């Protein structure tokens, strides 16, 4: 006898990503799993008096979105910071910062996020002197949108103990001036960590990124409660965008413990994978901690099976590692790992059965990452490892076929690209040679090569807005040659935000699609996406989000 559904969604247009039944009008859910799909009449007939009924009103019904590259703790905390996205020019920045400073008279550091590298004018490099003019009498710092640079005023540098410079790890830099003092530009986590320690959360939100270890000193009970509240807000924010799953890109035991506490209370409303972060200062025996994380957390809602590493920085600060120097420069970027150390780390992680995700933006960084994965395959034998490379903003043509050949997934963030409707379209071109344009942000080129392509946001680098990501992928801006049109079909883009991301976590048989027996992770959109002009995707949004059969958001 067929079970009575706990919940049904009727009157929609379902894209299931299930080959057995690609389309449906309605979905029935029981016990946290999808019970049946069909037309509205047949699914309505299954409902009982206690069944919750959701009317999709013609909107798209999709598998819940899985954002496969986020920084959950940091993004959650940053919802409370001053947001400078789109704010440019000295006067506008000053007004915004001084208004926030007046509203927070007791905060030890006025902190802003989403600062643009060119916010004080094209070609102008921001220094502490600029920020001293913005806020002269209190510590003030601001995060670049990409989270690879912090700029700090003199008071903040003094408070953080960085005005006279200091030691940093490989790949990080405190930029020094001719006067022997820090200029205020702090590149990469090893340089800016002391500034983060001054923020209201004491840098605990980014400890999993900066050190990969637990915060020091340990959080007090009051600080822990504050961190939990921030995570609750962040999870609710994600659910409001139709997200039911997250792949976190930084991690430590403290983050896992917080999320486990939320899971135990029934408050972890997005299924979350958290990695072990391996850094250049670590010895290979630290992978024992990765295995401990894997043993301790292995539920359907919270787990760890992955290692995260960084190979380079970002293009805008010329820390992305390139095959040749940047235009007009003799600098070719900064390697976080040297090849021998990276290869050894890949071999060891792969030997232990761990998946690897590596940040690689420059074309040499991508090549060295592929080399590391290939070294692991030679050493340990071929397996279904599903290693991944994050960002891939430049790529040499010789490395294009290596993704499919090695079974490496390409993890992209469409909103990061100059065609993505978020950043200034022409801002990146001066940093690249013309020959690099054709495969810059080359989503379709990699898809055509046979590689698995996954889409995400890298929140809080950009907003965790699934419709903004979809628009960037399906309706990107047109760029002149030699830029190549990398636009996606709607079906491919949605698959890369659902089923392909489930594949990345080895869960494609249980989630990322709408089929009987799969987890009831579902999003109902306000409109039928297939009937919309893709340029209008950001005008619609989520009507209802369902995770494990429970409604986690309703507009």
mmCIF file of C-alpha atoms in Angstrom, residues 15-304:
data_model
loop_
_atom_site.group_PDB
_atom_site.id
_atom_site.type_symbol
_atom_site.label_atom_id
_atom_site.label_comp_id
_atom_site.label_asym_id
_atom_site.label_seq_id
_atom_site.Cartn_x
_atom_site.Cartn_y
_atom_site.Cartn_z
ATOM 1 C CA UNK A 15 12.740 19.585 -14.150
ATOM 2 C CA UNK A 16 13.794 16.380 -12.440
ATOM 3 C CA UNK A 17 17.253 15.590 -13.915
ATOM 4 C CA UNK A 18 16.115 11.974 -13.726
ATOM 5 C CA UNK A 19 16.378 10.172 -17.051
ATOM 6 C CA UNK A 20 13.480 7.865 -16.176
ATOM 7 C CA UNK A 21 11.106 10.816 -15.873
ATOM 8 C CA UNK A 22 12.616 14.155 -16.960
ATOM 9 C CA UNK A 23 9.456 16.176 -16.320
ATOM 10 C CA UNK A 24 6.463 16.257 -14.011
ATOM 11 C CA UNK A 25 3.831 18.637 -12.662
ATOM 12 C CA UNK A 26 3.835 17.582 -9.037
ATOM 13 C CA UNK A 27 5.859 15.843 -6.331
ATOM 14 C CA UNK A 28 4.851 13.824 -3.264
ATOM 15 C CA UNK A 29 7.096 13.531 -0.201
ATOM 16 C CA UNK A 30 7.002 11.099 2.734
ATOM 17 C CA UNK A 31 9.518 10.434 5.490
ATOM 18 C CA UNK A 32 11.988 12.956 4.139
ATOM 19 C CA UNK A 33 12.168 11.205 0.753
ATOM 20 C CA UNK A 34 10.497 11.729 -2.589
ATOM 21 C CA UNK A 35 7.585 9.322 -2.792
ATOM 22 C CA UNK A 36 6.266 9.949 -6.288
ATOM 23 C CA UNK A 37 6.152 12.348 -9.224
ATOM 24 C CA UNK A 38 3.371 12.794 -11.714
ATOM 25 C CA UNK A 39 0.630 15.086 -12.916
ATOM 26 C CA UNK A 40 -1.161 17.286 -10.442
ATOM 27 C CA UNK A 41 -4.340 15.218 -10.375
ATOM 28 C CA UNK A 42 -2.590 11.945 -9.538
ATOM 29 C CA UNK A 43 -0.388 13.469 -6.834
ATOM 30 C CA UNK A 44 -3.306 15.388 -5.324
ATOM 31 C CA UNK A 45 -5.231 12.114 -5.101
ATOM 32 C CA UNK A 46 -2.466 10.665 -2.908
ATOM 33 C CA UNK A 47 -2.798 13.404 -0.265
ATOM 34 C CA UNK A 48 -4.492 12.734 3.047
ATOM 35 C CA UNK A 49 -6.131 15.121 5.508
ATOM 36 C CA UNK A 50 -2.816 15.848 7.251
ATOM 37 C CA UNK A 51 -0.780 16.301 4.069
ATOM 38 C CA UNK A 52 0.799 19.726 3.648
ATOM 39 C CA UNK A 53 -0.101 21.115 0.218
ATOM 40 C CA UNK A 54 2.121 23.596 -1.617
ATOM 41 C CA UNK A 55 0.791 25.225 -4.767
ATOM 42 C CA UNK A 56 3.669 25.940 -7.153
ATOM 43 C CA UNK A 57 1.321 28.153 -9.200
ATOM 44 C CA UNK A 58 3.127 27.332 -12.431
ATOM 45 C CA UNK A 59 6.605 27.907 -11.090
ATOM 46 C CA UNK A 60 9.588 25.679 -11.699
ATOM 47 C CA UNK A 61 10.068 22.757 -9.315
ATOM 48 C CA UNK A 62 13.733 21.773 -9.098
ATOM 49 C CA UNK A 63 16.080 19.731 -6.960
ATOM 50 C CA UNK A 64 17.309 21.962 -4.162
ATOM 51 C CA UNK A 65 20.300 24.030 -5.203
ATOM 52 C CA UNK A 66 23.677 22.868 -3.914
ATOM 53 C CA UNK A 67 26.202 25.689 -3.686
ATOM 54 C CA UNK A 68 29.447 23.785 -4.087
ATOM 55 C CA UNK A 69 31.838 26.557 -3.042
ATOM 56 C CA UNK A 70 31.012 28.774 -0.075
ATOM 57 C CA UNK A 71 32.572 30.054 3.121
ATOM 58 C CA UNK A 72 29.568 29.599 5.381
ATOM 59 C CA UNK A 73 30.933 30.927 8.666
ATOM 60 C CA UNK A 74 32.565 33.971 7.081
ATOM 61 C CA UNK A 75 29.565 34.705 4.880
ATOM 62 C CA UNK A 76 27.223 34.430 7.844
ATOM 63 C CA UNK A 77 29.270 36.887 9.890
ATOM 64 C CA UNK A 78 29.652 39.311 6.991
ATOM 65 C CA UNK A 79 25.897 39.755 6.726
ATOM 66 C CA UNK A 80 26.394 42.124 9.669
ATOM 67 C CA UNK A 81 29.307 44.160 8.258
ATOM 68 C CA UNK A 82 29.281 47.341 6.186
ATOM 69 C CA UNK A 83 28.855 46.306 2.546
ATOM 70 C CA UNK A 84 30.751 48.532 0.078
ATOM 71 C CA UNK A 85 29.663 46.702 -3.073
ATOM 72 C CA UNK A 86 29.163 49.319 -5.785
ATOM 73 C CA UNK A 87 30.454 52.149 -3.571
ATOM 74 C CA UNK A 88 33.224 54.045 -5.374
ATOM 75 C CA UNK A 89 35.052 57.335 -4.986
ATOM 76 C CA UNK A 90 36.508 58.954 -1.903
ATOM 77 C CA UNK A 91 33.397 60.940 -0.962
ATOM 78 C CA UNK A 92 30.981 57.999 -1.241
ATOM 79 C CA UNK A 93 33.275 55.651 0.675
ATOM 80 C CA UNK A 94 33.847 58.247 3.384
ATOM 81 C CA UNK A 95 30.126 58.861 3.869
ATOM 82 C CA UNK A 96 29.391 55.153 4.183
ATOM 83 C CA UNK A 97 32.275 54.401 6.546
ATOM 84 C CA UNK A 98 31.748 57.387 8.831
ATOM 85 C CA UNK A 99 28.034 56.614 9.111
ATOM 86 C CA UNK A 100 28.842 53.061 10.200
ATOM 87 C CA UNK A 101 31.520 54.316 12.600
ATOM 88 C CA UNK A 102 29.007 56.665 14.212
ATOM 89 C CA UNK A 103 26.549 53.793 14.617
ATOM 90 C CA UNK A 104 29.233 51.591 16.227
ATOM 91 C CA UNK A 105 31.070 53.891 18.650
ATOM 92 C CA UNK A 106 32.462 51.056 20.772
ATOM 93 C CA UNK A 107 33.617 48.549 18.157
ATOM 94 C CA UNK A 108 37.406 48.054 18.241
ATOM 95 C CA UNK A 109 37.597 47.974 14.435
ATOM 96 C CA UNK A 110 35.266 49.493 11.866
ATOM 97 C CA UNK A 111 35.247 46.768 9.233
ATOM 98 C CA UNK A 112 33.813 46.759 5.716
ATOM 99 C CA UNK A 113 33.520 44.104 3.021
ATOM 100 C CA UNK A 114 33.148 44.012 -0.774
ATOM 101 C CA UNK A 115 35.741 46.736 -1.390
ATOM 102 C CA UNK A 116 36.839 47.103 -5.002
ATOM 103 C CA UNK A 117 40.502 47.209 -5.979
ATOM 104 C CA UNK A 118 39.776 50.338 -8.032
ATOM 105 C CA UNK A 119 37.310 51.999 -5.642
ATOM 106 C CA UNK A 120 39.400 55.180 -5.440
ATOM 107 C CA UNK A 121 39.881 55.386 -9.196
ATOM 108 C CA UNK A 122 41.268 53.282 -12.056
ATOM 109 C CA UNK A 123 44.954 52.580 -11.610
ATOM 110 C CA UNK A 124 45.038 53.950 -8.051
ATOM 111 C CA UNK A 125 46.493 51.516 -5.524
ATOM 112 C CA UNK A 126 44.797 51.885 -2.167
ATOM 113 C CA UNK A 127 47.094 52.582 0.809
ATOM 114 C CA UNK A 128 46.698 53.319 4.503
ATOM 115 C CA UNK A 129 46.920 57.025 3.693
ATOM 116 C CA UNK A 130 43.694 56.807 1.666
ATOM 117 C CA UNK A 131 41.963 55.090 4.569
ATOM 118 C CA UNK A 132 43.407 57.591 7.055
ATOM 119 C CA UNK A 133 41.540 60.272 5.114
ATOM 120 C CA UNK A 134 38.354 58.182 5.210
ATOM 121 C CA UNK A 135 38.521 57.569 8.974
ATOM 122 C CA UNK A 136 41.503 59.219 10.666
ATOM 123 C CA UNK A 137 40.789 58.683 14.347
ATOM 124 C CA UNK A 138 39.759 55.010 14.677
ATOM 125 C CA UNK A 139 40.965 51.643 13.376
ATOM 126 C CA UNK A 140 39.351 50.946 10.010
ATOM 127 C CA UNK A 141 39.928 48.120 7.532
ATOM 128 C CA UNK A 142 38.143 46.737 4.508
ATOM 129 C CA UNK A 143 38.097 43.370 2.774
ATOM 130 C CA UNK A 144 38.477 43.115 -0.987
ATOM 131 C CA UNK A 145 35.509 41.380 -2.569
ATOM 132 C CA UNK A 146 37.706 38.400 -3.426
ATOM 133 C CA UNK A 147 38.841 38.069 0.221
ATOM 134 C CA UNK A 148 42.489 37.871 -0.775
ATOM 135 C CA UNK A 149 43.393 41.408 0.309
ATOM 136 C CA UNK A 150 42.632 43.617 3.293
ATOM 137 C CA UNK A 151 43.437 47.317 3.349
ATOM 138 C CA UNK A 152 43.919 48.920 6.762
ATOM 139 C CA UNK A 153 44.442 52.453 7.993
ATOM 140 C CA UNK A 154 47.339 53.452 10.224
ATOM 141 C CA UNK A 155 45.353 53.039 13.434
ATOM 142 C CA UNK A 156 44.302 49.505 12.461
ATOM 143 C CA UNK A 157 47.847 48.539 11.485
ATOM 144 C CA UNK A 158 49.128 49.817 14.821
ATOM 145 C CA UNK A 159 46.399 47.974 16.746
ATOM 146 C CA UNK A 160 47.185 44.763 14.840
ATOM 147 C CA UNK A 161 50.945 45.123 15.319
ATOM 148 C CA UNK A 162 51.624 45.307 11.580
ATOM 149 C CA UNK A 163 52.695 48.918 10.992
ATOM 150 C CA UNK A 164 56.360 47.920 11.037
ATOM 151 C CA UNK A 165 55.768 44.732 9.043
ATOM 152 C CA UNK A 166 56.191 41.188 10.240
ATOM 153 C CA UNK A 167 56.768 37.599 9.194
ATOM 154 C CA UNK A 168 54.212 35.906 6.922
ATOM 155 C CA UNK A 169 53.772 32.449 5.460
ATOM 156 C CA UNK A 170 54.617 31.619 1.855
ATOM 157 C CA UNK A 171 52.272 33.342 -0.594
ATOM 158 C CA UNK A 172 51.264 36.142 1.800
ATOM 159 C CA UNK A 173 52.693 39.664 1.950
ATOM 160 C CA UNK A 174 52.560 42.791 4.081
ATOM 161 C CA UNK A 175 53.292 45.384 1.403
ATOM 162 C CA UNK A 176 55.939 47.761 2.740
ATOM 163 C CA UNK A 177 56.570 51.370 1.728
ATOM 164 C CA UNK A 178 59.788 53.251 1.043
ATOM 165 C CA UNK A 179 59.516 54.738 4.539
ATOM 166 C CA UNK A 180 59.918 51.299 6.080
ATOM 167 C CA UNK A 181 56.297 51.181 7.243
ATOM 168 C CA UNK A 182 53.438 49.021 6.016
ATOM 169 C CA UNK A 183 51.529 50.631 3.164
ATOM 170 C CA UNK A 184 48.228 49.216 4.367
ATOM 171 C CA UNK A 185 47.813 46.504 1.738
ATOM 172 C CA UNK A 186 47.796 43.024 3.267
ATOM 173 C CA UNK A 187 47.836 40.225 0.724
ATOM 174 C CA UNK A 188 46.475 36.795 1.608
ATOM 175 C CA UNK A 189 45.495 35.325 4.995
ATOM 176 C CA UNK A 190 49.010 34.975 6.367
ATOM 177 C CA UNK A 191 49.327 38.755 6.238
ATOM 178 C CA UNK A 192 45.887 39.955 7.265
ATOM 179 C CA UNK A 193 45.030 37.495 10.064
ATOM 180 C CA UNK A 194 46.013 39.960 12.856
ATOM 181 C CA UNK A 195 43.480 42.462 11.491
ATOM 182 C CA UNK A 196 40.709 39.865 11.430
ATOM 183 C CA UNK A 197 41.443 39.198 15.087
ATOM 184 C CA UNK A 198 40.168 42.724 15.819
ATOM 185 C CA UNK A 199 36.720 42.117 14.297
ATOM 186 C CA UNK A 200 33.668 41.459 16.506
ATOM 187 C CA UNK A 201 34.000 37.687 15.981
ATOM 188 C CA UNK A 202 37.738 37.792 16.637
ATOM 189 C CA UNK A 203 38.557 36.155 13.316
ATOM 190 C CA UNK A 204 36.982 32.879 14.445
ATOM 191 C CA UNK A 205 34.781 32.885 11.354
ATOM 192 C CA UNK A 206 37.814 32.681 9.073
ATOM 193 C CA UNK A 207 40.183 30.599 11.201
ATOM 194 C CA UNK A 208 39.358 27.601 9.025
ATOM 195 C CA UNK A 209 40.619 29.596 6.039
ATOM 196 C CA UNK A 210 43.537 31.448 7.624
ATOM 197 C CA UNK A 211 45.115 28.629 9.644
ATOM 198 C CA UNK A 212 42.940 25.555 9.122
ATOM 199 C CA UNK A 213 43.094 25.124 12.885
ATOM 200 C CA UNK A 214 40.850 26.042 15.786
ATOM 201 C CA UNK A 215 40.695 29.687 16.892
ATOM 202 C CA UNK A 216 43.207 30.815 19.485
ATOM 203 C CA UNK A 217 42.293 31.690 22.128
ATOM 204 C CA UNK A 218 39.354 29.306 22.300
ATOM 205 C CA UNK A 219 35.904 30.871 22.144
ATOM 206 C CA UNK A 220 34.213 31.733 25.409
ATOM 207 C CA UNK A 221 30.632 30.495 25.949
ATOM 208 C CA UNK A 222 29.340 33.960 25.015
ATOM 209 C CA UNK A 223 31.458 34.048 21.854
ATOM 210 C CA UNK A 224 30.330 30.559 20.922
ATOM 211 C CA UNK A 225 26.694 31.598 21.300
ATOM 212 C CA UNK A 226 27.358 34.625 19.095
ATOM 213 C CA UNK A 227 28.962 32.420 16.450
ATOM 214 C CA UNK A 228 25.997 30.021 16.512
ATOM 215 C CA UNK A 229 23.581 32.912 16.016
ATOM 216 C CA UNK A 230 25.588 34.100 13.021
ATOM 217 C CA UNK A 231 25.484 30.630 11.470
ATOM 218 C CA UNK A 232 21.724 30.401 11.992
ATOM 219 C CA UNK A 233 21.311 33.688 10.097
ATOM 220 C CA UNK A 234 23.617 32.514 7.341
ATOM 221 C CA UNK A 235 21.832 29.207 6.870
ATOM 222 C CA UNK A 236 18.467 30.965 6.712
ATOM 223 C CA UNK A 237 19.934 33.372 4.151
ATOM 224 C CA UNK A 238 21.028 30.430 1.988
ATOM 225 C CA UNK A 239 17.664 28.684 2.303
ATOM 226 C CA UNK A 240 15.962 31.873 1.112
ATOM 227 C CA UNK A 241 17.814 31.413 -2.173
ATOM 228 C CA UNK A 242 16.607 27.847 -2.658
ATOM 229 C CA UNK A 243 19.786 26.270 -1.334
ATOM 230 C CA UNK A 244 19.550 22.920 0.425
ATOM 231 C CA UNK A 245 23.221 21.897 0.294
ATOM 232 C CA UNK A 246 26.588 23.581 0.802
ATOM 233 C CA UNK A 247 30.193 22.611 0.147
ATOM 234 C CA UNK A 248 32.188 24.703 2.574
ATOM 235 C CA UNK A 249 35.672 25.678 1.419
ATOM 236 C CA UNK A 250 37.368 26.194 4.755
ATOM 237 C CA UNK A 251 37.187 24.195 7.912
ATOM 238 C CA UNK A 252 38.394 23.207 11.345
ATOM 239 C CA UNK A 253 37.085 21.242 14.309
ATOM 240 C CA UNK A 254 35.494 24.351 15.823
ATOM 241 C CA UNK A 255 33.342 24.958 12.744
ATOM 242 C CA UNK A 256 32.318 21.305 12.683
ATOM 243 C CA UNK A 257 31.390 21.385 16.361
ATOM 244 C CA UNK A 258 29.209 24.463 15.864
ATOM 245 C CA UNK A 259 27.434 22.906 12.895
ATOM 246 C CA UNK A 260 27.010 19.615 14.771
ATOM 247 C CA UNK A 261 25.355 21.520 17.603
ATOM 248 C CA UNK A 262 22.945 23.061 15.108
ATOM 249 C CA UNK A 263 22.315 19.642 13.551
ATOM 250 C CA UNK A 264 21.490 18.135 16.944
ATOM 251 C CA UNK A 265 18.978 20.928 17.520
ATOM 252 C CA UNK A 266 17.384 20.418 14.089
ATOM 253 C CA UNK A 267 18.694 23.794 12.921
ATOM 254 C CA UNK A 268 21.202 22.753 10.243
ATOM 255 C CA UNK A 269 18.730 23.497 7.476
ATOM 256 C CA UNK A 270 21.295 23.138 4.667
ATOM 257 C CA UNK A 271 23.223 19.881 4.347
ATOM 258 C CA UNK A 272 26.874 20.877 4.707
ATOM 259 C CA UNK A 273 30.194 19.337 3.778
ATOM 260 C CA UNK A 274 33.233 20.837 5.530
ATOM 261 C CA UNK A 275 36.823 20.172 4.420
ATOM 262 C CA UNK A 276 40.103 19.757 6.216
ATOM 263 C CA UNK A 277 42.319 22.709 5.229
ATOM 264 C CA UNK A 278 45.923 21.700 4.520
ATOM 265 C CA UNK A 279 48.498 24.510 4.371
ATOM 266 C CA UNK A 280 52.141 24.864 3.380
ATOM 267 C CA UNK A 281 53.237 24.993 7.026
ATOM 268 C CA UNK A 282 51.654 21.588 7.688
ATOM 269 C CA UNK A 283 53.413 18.247 7.713
ATOM 270 C CA UNK A 284 51.823 15.246 6.033
ATOM 271 C CA UNK A 285 50.921 13.675 9.356
ATOM 272 C CA UNK A 286 48.284 16.398 9.783
ATOM 273 C CA UNK A 287 46.138 14.331 7.444
ATOM 274 C CA UNK A 288 45.419 12.228 10.529
ATOM 275 C CA UNK A 289 43.196 15.149 11.586
ATOM 276 C CA UNK A 290 41.366 14.938 8.270
ATOM 277 C CA UNK A 291 40.667 11.287 8.935
ATOM 278 C CA UNK A 292 39.465 12.102 12.439
ATOM 279 C CA UNK A 293 37.063 14.698 11.007
ATOM 280 C CA UNK A 294 35.818 12.082 8.542
ATOM 281 C CA UNK A 295 35.248 9.559 11.335
ATOM 282 C CA UNK A 296 33.496 11.994 13.684
ATOM 283 C CA UNK A 297 31.132 13.591 11.200
ATOM 284 C CA UNK A 298 29.508 11.346 8.615
ATOM 285 C CA UNK A 299 25.760 12.013 8.615
ATOM 286 C CA UNK A 300 23.501 12.899 5.696
ATOM 287 C CA UNK A 301 23.453 16.481 6.953
ATOM 288 C CA UNK A 302 27.052 17.101 8.076
ATOM 289 C CA UNK A 303 30.182 15.354 6.879
ATOM 290 C CA UNK A 304 33.867 15.682 5.965
#
